[in-house]
PDB file of C-alpha atoms in Angstrom:
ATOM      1  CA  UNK A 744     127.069 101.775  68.653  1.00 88.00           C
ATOM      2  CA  UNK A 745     128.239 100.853  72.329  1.00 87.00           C
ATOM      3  CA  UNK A 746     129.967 104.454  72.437  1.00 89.00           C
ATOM      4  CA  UNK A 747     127.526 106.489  70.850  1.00 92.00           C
ATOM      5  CA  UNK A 748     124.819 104.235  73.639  1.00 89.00           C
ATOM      6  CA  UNK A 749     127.535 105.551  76.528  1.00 91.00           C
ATOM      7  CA  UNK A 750     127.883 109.490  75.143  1.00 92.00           C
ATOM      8  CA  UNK A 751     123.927 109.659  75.014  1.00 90.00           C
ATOM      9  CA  UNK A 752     123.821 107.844  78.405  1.00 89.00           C
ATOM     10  CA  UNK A 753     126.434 110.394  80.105  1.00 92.00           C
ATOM     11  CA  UNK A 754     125.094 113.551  78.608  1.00 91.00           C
ATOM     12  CA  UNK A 755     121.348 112.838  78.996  1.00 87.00           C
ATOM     13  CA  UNK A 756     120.599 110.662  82.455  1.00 89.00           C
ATOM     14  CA  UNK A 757     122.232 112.077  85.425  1.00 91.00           C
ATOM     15  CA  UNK A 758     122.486 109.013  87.555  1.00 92.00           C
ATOM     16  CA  UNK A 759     124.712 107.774  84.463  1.00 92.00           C
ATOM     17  CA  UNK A 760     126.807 110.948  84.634  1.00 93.00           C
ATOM     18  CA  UNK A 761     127.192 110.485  88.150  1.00 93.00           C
ATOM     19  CA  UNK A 762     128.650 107.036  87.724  1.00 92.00           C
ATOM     20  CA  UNK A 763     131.477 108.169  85.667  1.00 93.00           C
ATOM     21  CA  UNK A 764     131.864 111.185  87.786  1.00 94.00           C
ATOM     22  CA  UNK A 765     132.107 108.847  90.953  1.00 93.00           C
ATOM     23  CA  UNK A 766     135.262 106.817  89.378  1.00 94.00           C
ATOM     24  CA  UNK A 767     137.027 109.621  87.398  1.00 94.00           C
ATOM     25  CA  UNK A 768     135.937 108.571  83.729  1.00 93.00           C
ATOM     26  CA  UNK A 769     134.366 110.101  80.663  1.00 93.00           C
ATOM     27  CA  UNK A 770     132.702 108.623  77.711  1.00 93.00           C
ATOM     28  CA  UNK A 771     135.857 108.745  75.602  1.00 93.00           C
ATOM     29  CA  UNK A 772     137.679 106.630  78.327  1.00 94.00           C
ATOM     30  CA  UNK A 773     135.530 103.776  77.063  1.00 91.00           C
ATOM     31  CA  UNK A 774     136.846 102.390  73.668  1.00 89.00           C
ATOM     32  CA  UNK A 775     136.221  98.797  73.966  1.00 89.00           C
ATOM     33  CA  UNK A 776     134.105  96.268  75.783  1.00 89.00           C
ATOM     34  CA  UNK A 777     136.889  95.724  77.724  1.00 92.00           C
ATOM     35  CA  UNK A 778     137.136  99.104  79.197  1.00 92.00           C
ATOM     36  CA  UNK A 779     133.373  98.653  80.888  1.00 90.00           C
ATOM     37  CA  UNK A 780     135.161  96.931  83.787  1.00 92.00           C
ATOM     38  CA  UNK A 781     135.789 100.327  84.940  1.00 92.00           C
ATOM     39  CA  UNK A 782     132.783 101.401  85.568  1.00 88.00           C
ATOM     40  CA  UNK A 783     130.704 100.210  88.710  1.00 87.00           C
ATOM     41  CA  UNK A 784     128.036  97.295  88.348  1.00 89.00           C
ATOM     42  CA  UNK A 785     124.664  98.802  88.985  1.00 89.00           C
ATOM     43  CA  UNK A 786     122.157  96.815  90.974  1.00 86.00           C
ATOM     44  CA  UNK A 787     118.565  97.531  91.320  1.00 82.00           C
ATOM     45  CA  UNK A 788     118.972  98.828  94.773  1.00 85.00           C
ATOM     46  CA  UNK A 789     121.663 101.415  92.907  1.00 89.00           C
ATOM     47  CA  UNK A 790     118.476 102.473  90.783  1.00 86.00           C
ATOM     48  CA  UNK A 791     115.708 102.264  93.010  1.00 83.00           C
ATOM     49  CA  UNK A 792     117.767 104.829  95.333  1.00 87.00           C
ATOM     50  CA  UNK A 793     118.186 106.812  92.289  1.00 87.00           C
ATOM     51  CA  UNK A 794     114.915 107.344  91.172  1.00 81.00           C
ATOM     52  CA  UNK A 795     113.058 107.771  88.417  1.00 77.00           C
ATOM     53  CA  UNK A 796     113.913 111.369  87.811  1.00 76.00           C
ATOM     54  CA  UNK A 797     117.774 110.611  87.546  1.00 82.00           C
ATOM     55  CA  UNK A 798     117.438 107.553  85.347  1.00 80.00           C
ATOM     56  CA  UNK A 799     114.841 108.468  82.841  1.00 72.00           C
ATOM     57  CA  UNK A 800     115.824 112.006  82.039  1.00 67.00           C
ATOM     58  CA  UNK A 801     113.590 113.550  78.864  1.00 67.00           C
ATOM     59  CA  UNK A 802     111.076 110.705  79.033  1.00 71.00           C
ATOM     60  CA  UNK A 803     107.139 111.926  80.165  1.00 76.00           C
ATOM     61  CA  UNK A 804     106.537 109.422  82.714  1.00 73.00           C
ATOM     62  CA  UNK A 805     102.987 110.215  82.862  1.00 76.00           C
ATOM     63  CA  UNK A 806     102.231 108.733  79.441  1.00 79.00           C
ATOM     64  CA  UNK A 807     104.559 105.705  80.318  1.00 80.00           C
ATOM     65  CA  UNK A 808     103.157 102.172  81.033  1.00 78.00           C
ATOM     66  CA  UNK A 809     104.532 100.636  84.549  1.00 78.00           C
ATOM     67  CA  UNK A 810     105.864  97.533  84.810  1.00 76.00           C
ATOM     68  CA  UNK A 811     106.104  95.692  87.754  1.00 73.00           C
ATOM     69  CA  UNK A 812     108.370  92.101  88.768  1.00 72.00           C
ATOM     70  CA  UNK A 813     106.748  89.922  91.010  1.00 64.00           C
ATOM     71  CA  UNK A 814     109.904  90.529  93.188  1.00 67.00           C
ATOM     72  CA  UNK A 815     110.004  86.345  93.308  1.00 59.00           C
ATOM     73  CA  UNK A 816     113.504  86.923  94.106  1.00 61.00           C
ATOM     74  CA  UNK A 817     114.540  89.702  96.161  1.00 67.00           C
ATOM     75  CA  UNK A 818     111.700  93.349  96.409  1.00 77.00           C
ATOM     76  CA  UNK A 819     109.897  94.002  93.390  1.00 77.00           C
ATOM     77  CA  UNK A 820     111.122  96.284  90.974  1.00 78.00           C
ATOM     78  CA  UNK A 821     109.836  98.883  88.739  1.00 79.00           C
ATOM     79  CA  UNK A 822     110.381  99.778  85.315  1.00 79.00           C
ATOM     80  CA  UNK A 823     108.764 102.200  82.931  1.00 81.00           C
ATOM     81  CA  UNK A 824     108.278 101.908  79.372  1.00 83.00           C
ATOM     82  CA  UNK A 825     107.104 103.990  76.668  1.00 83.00           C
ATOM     83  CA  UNK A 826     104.216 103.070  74.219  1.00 85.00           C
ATOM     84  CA  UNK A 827     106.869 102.277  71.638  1.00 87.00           C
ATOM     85  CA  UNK A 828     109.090 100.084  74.298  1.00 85.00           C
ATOM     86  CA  UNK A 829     105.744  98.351  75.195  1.00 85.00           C
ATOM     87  CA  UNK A 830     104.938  97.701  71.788  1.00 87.00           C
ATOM     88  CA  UNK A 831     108.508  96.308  70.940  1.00 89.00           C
ATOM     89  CA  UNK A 832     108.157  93.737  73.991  1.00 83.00           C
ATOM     90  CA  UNK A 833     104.745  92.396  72.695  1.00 81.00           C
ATOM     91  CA  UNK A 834     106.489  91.864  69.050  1.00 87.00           C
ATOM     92  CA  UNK A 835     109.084  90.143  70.813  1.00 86.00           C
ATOM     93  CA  UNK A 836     107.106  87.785  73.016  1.00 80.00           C
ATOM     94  CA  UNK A 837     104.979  87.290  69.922  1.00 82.00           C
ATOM     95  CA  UNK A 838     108.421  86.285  67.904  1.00 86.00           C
ATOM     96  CA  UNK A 839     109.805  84.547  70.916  1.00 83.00           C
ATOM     97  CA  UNK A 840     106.303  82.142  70.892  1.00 82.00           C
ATOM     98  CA  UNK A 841     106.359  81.676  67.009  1.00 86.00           C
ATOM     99  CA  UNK A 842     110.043  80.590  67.231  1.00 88.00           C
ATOM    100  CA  UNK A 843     108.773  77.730  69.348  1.00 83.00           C
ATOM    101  CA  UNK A 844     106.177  76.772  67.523  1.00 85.00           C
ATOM    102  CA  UNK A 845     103.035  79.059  68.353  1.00 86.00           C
ATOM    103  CA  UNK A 846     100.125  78.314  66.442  1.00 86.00           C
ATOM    104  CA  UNK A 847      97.202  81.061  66.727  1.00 83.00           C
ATOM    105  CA  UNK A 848      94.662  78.610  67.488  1.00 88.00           C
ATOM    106  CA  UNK A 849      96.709  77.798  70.976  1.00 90.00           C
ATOM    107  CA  UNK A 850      95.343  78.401  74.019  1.00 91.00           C
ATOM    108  CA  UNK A 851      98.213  80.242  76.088  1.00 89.00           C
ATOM    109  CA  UNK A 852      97.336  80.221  80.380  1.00 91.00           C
ATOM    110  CA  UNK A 853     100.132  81.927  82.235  1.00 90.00           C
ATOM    111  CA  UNK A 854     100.694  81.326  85.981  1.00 91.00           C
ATOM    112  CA  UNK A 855     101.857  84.758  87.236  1.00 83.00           C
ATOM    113  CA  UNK A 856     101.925  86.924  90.212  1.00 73.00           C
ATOM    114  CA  UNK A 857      98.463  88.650  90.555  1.00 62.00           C
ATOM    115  CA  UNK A 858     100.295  92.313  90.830  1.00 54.00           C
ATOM    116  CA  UNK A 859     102.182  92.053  87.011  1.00 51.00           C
ATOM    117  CA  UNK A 860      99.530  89.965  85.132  1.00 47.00           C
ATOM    118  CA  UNK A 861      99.963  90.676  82.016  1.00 51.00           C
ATOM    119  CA  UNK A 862      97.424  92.109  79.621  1.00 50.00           C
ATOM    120  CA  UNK A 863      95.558  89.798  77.959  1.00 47.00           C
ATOM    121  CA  UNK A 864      96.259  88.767  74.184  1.00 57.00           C
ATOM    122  CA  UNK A 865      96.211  86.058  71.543  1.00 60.00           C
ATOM    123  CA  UNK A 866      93.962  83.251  73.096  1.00 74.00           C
ATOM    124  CA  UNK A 867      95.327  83.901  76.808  1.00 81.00           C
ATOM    125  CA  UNK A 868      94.201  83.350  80.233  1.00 86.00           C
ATOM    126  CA  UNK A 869      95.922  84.471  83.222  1.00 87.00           C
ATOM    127  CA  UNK A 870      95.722  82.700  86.663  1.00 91.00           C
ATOM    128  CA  UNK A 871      96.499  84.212  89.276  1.00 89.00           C
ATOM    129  CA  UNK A 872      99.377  82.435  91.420  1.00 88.00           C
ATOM    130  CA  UNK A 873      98.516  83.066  94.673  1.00 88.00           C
ATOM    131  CA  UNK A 874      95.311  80.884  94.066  1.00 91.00           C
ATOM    132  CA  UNK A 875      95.094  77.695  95.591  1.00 91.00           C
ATOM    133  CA  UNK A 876      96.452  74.599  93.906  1.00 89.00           C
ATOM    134  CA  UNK A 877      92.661  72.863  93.526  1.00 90.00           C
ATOM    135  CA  UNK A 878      91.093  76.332  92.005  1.00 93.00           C
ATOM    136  CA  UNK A 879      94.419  76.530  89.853  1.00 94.00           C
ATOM    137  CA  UNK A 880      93.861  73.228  88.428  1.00 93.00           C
ATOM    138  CA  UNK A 881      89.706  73.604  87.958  1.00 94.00           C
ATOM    139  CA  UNK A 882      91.246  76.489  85.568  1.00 93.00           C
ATOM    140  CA  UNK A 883      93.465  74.358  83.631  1.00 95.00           C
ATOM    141  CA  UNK A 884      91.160  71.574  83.741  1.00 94.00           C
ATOM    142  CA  UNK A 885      88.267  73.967  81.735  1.00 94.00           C
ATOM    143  CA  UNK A 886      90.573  75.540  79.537  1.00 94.00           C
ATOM    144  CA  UNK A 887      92.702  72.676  78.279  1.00 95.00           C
ATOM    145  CA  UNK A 888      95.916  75.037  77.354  1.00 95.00           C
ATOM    146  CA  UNK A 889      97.934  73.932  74.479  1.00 93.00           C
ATOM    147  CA  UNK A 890     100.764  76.155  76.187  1.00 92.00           C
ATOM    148  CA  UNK A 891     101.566  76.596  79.656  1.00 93.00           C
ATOM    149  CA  UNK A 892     103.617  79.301  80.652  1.00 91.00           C
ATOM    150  CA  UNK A 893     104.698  80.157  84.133  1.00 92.00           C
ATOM    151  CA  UNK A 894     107.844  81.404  86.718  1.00 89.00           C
ATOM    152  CA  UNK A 895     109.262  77.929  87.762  1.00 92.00           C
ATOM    153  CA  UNK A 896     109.054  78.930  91.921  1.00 90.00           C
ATOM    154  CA  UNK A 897     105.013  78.925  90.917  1.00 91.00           C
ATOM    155  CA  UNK A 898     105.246  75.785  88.474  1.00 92.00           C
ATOM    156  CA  UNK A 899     106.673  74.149  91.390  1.00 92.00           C
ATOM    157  CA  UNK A 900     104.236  75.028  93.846  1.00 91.00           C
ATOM    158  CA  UNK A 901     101.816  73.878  91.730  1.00 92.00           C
ATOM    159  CA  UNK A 902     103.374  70.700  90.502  1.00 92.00           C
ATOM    160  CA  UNK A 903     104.037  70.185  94.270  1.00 91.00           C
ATOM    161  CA  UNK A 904     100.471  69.650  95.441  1.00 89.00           C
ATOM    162  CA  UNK A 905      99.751  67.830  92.569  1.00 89.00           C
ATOM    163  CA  UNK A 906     102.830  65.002  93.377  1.00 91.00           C
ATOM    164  CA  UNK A 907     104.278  66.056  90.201  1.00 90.00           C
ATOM    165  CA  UNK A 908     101.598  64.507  88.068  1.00 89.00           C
ATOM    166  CA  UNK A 909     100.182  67.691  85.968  1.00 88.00           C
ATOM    167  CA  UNK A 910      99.526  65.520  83.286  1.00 88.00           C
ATOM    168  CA  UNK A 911      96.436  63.824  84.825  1.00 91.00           C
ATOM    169  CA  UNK A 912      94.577  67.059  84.529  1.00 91.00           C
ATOM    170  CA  UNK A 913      96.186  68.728  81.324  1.00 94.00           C
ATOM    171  CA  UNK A 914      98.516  68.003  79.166  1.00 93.00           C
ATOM    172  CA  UNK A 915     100.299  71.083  77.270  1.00 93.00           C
ATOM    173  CA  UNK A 916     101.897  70.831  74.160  1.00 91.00           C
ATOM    174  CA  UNK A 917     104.480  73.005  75.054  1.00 89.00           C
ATOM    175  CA  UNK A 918     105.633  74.518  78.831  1.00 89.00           C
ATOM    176  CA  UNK A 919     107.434  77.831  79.119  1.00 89.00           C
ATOM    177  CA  UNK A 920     109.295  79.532  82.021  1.00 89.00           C
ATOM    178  CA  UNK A 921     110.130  82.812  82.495  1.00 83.00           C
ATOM    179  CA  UNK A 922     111.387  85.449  85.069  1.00 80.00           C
ATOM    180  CA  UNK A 923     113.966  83.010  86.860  1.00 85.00           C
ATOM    181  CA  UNK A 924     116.274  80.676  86.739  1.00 88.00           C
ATOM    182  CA  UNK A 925     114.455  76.805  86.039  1.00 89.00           C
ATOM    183  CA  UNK A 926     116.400  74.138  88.244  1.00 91.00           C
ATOM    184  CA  UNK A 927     117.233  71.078  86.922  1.00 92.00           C
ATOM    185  CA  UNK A 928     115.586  69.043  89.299  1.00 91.00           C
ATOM    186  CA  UNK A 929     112.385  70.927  88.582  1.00 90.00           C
ATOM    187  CA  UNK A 930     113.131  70.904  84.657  1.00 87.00           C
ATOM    188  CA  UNK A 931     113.417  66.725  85.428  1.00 86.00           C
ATOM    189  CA  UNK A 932     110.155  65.938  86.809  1.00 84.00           C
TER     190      UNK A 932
END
């Protein structure tokens, strides 16, 4: 599978082609995991230079949906997926929030950055991050979420002007993180 993933790759995306071109390889030099160490690591900045047109050969990107990180971490980055990719990703969450115990009558509020909330599903509400803390918490306080869900720099923020003591105005069956690394200080209090 990994060498039929890197012929397809080579012979259909150019900035993939390129890469091999750039260090002297072809698909059939690659034979086992091991042999990946040859080609180049590709950062974002690698794509974004790129462009869409190099990395997404034989894809309409007109009918593709456009997702967008919160760039929490470094610039934002883009990403395009089909309707089928989209689709996939919504299974997945769904499976991803069964596995940890997901009931349909939960009420899911997600913290996340105004530009990539996510469309709305299941029993969801979506707060904006850049909110202040007070109108944050007036939210929570009226909806009563069974399952928080939230990227930990914005969990903290939030926790912060509330001393760490979220459980005076809701208290969540479950909390989930996503998008970054969760300290350990931070997955303490």
């Amino acid at each position: 599978k990994l060498r039929a993933l890197i012929r397809y790759a080579y012979e259909y995306v150019p900035f993939y082609r390129s890469l091999f071109h750039s260090v002297d390889l072809s698909p059939e030099d690659i034979r086992t995991v091991d042999d990946l160490t040859y080609l180049p690591v590709t950062t974002k900045e690698d794509l974004r230079a790129a462009g869409l047109d190099r990395i997404s050969k034989g894809v309409r990107l007109s009918s593709c949906y456009t997702k967008r990180t919160s760039g929490s971490m470094a610039k934002p980055f883009e990403t395009c997926l089909t309707r089928s990719e989209q689709w996939t990703r919504r299974l997945l969450g769904l499976r991803q929030l069964l596995d940890i115990g997901f009931r349909l009558q939960d009420r899911v509020c997600i913290i996340s950055d105004p530009i990539t909330l996510p469309g709305l599903r299941y029993r969801t509400k979506c707060i904006s991050a850049i909110l202040p803390a007070e109108e944050q918490i007036q939210v929570l306080q009226k909806m009563q979420p069974t399952l928080l869900k939230a990227m930990p720099s914005y969990l903290r923020v939030l926790l912060h002007d509330v001393d760490y003591r979220l459980n005076d105005f809701i208290r969540p069956r479950g909390l989930i993180t996503f998008g970054e690394a969760c300290s350990k200080s931070l997955k303490e209090r």
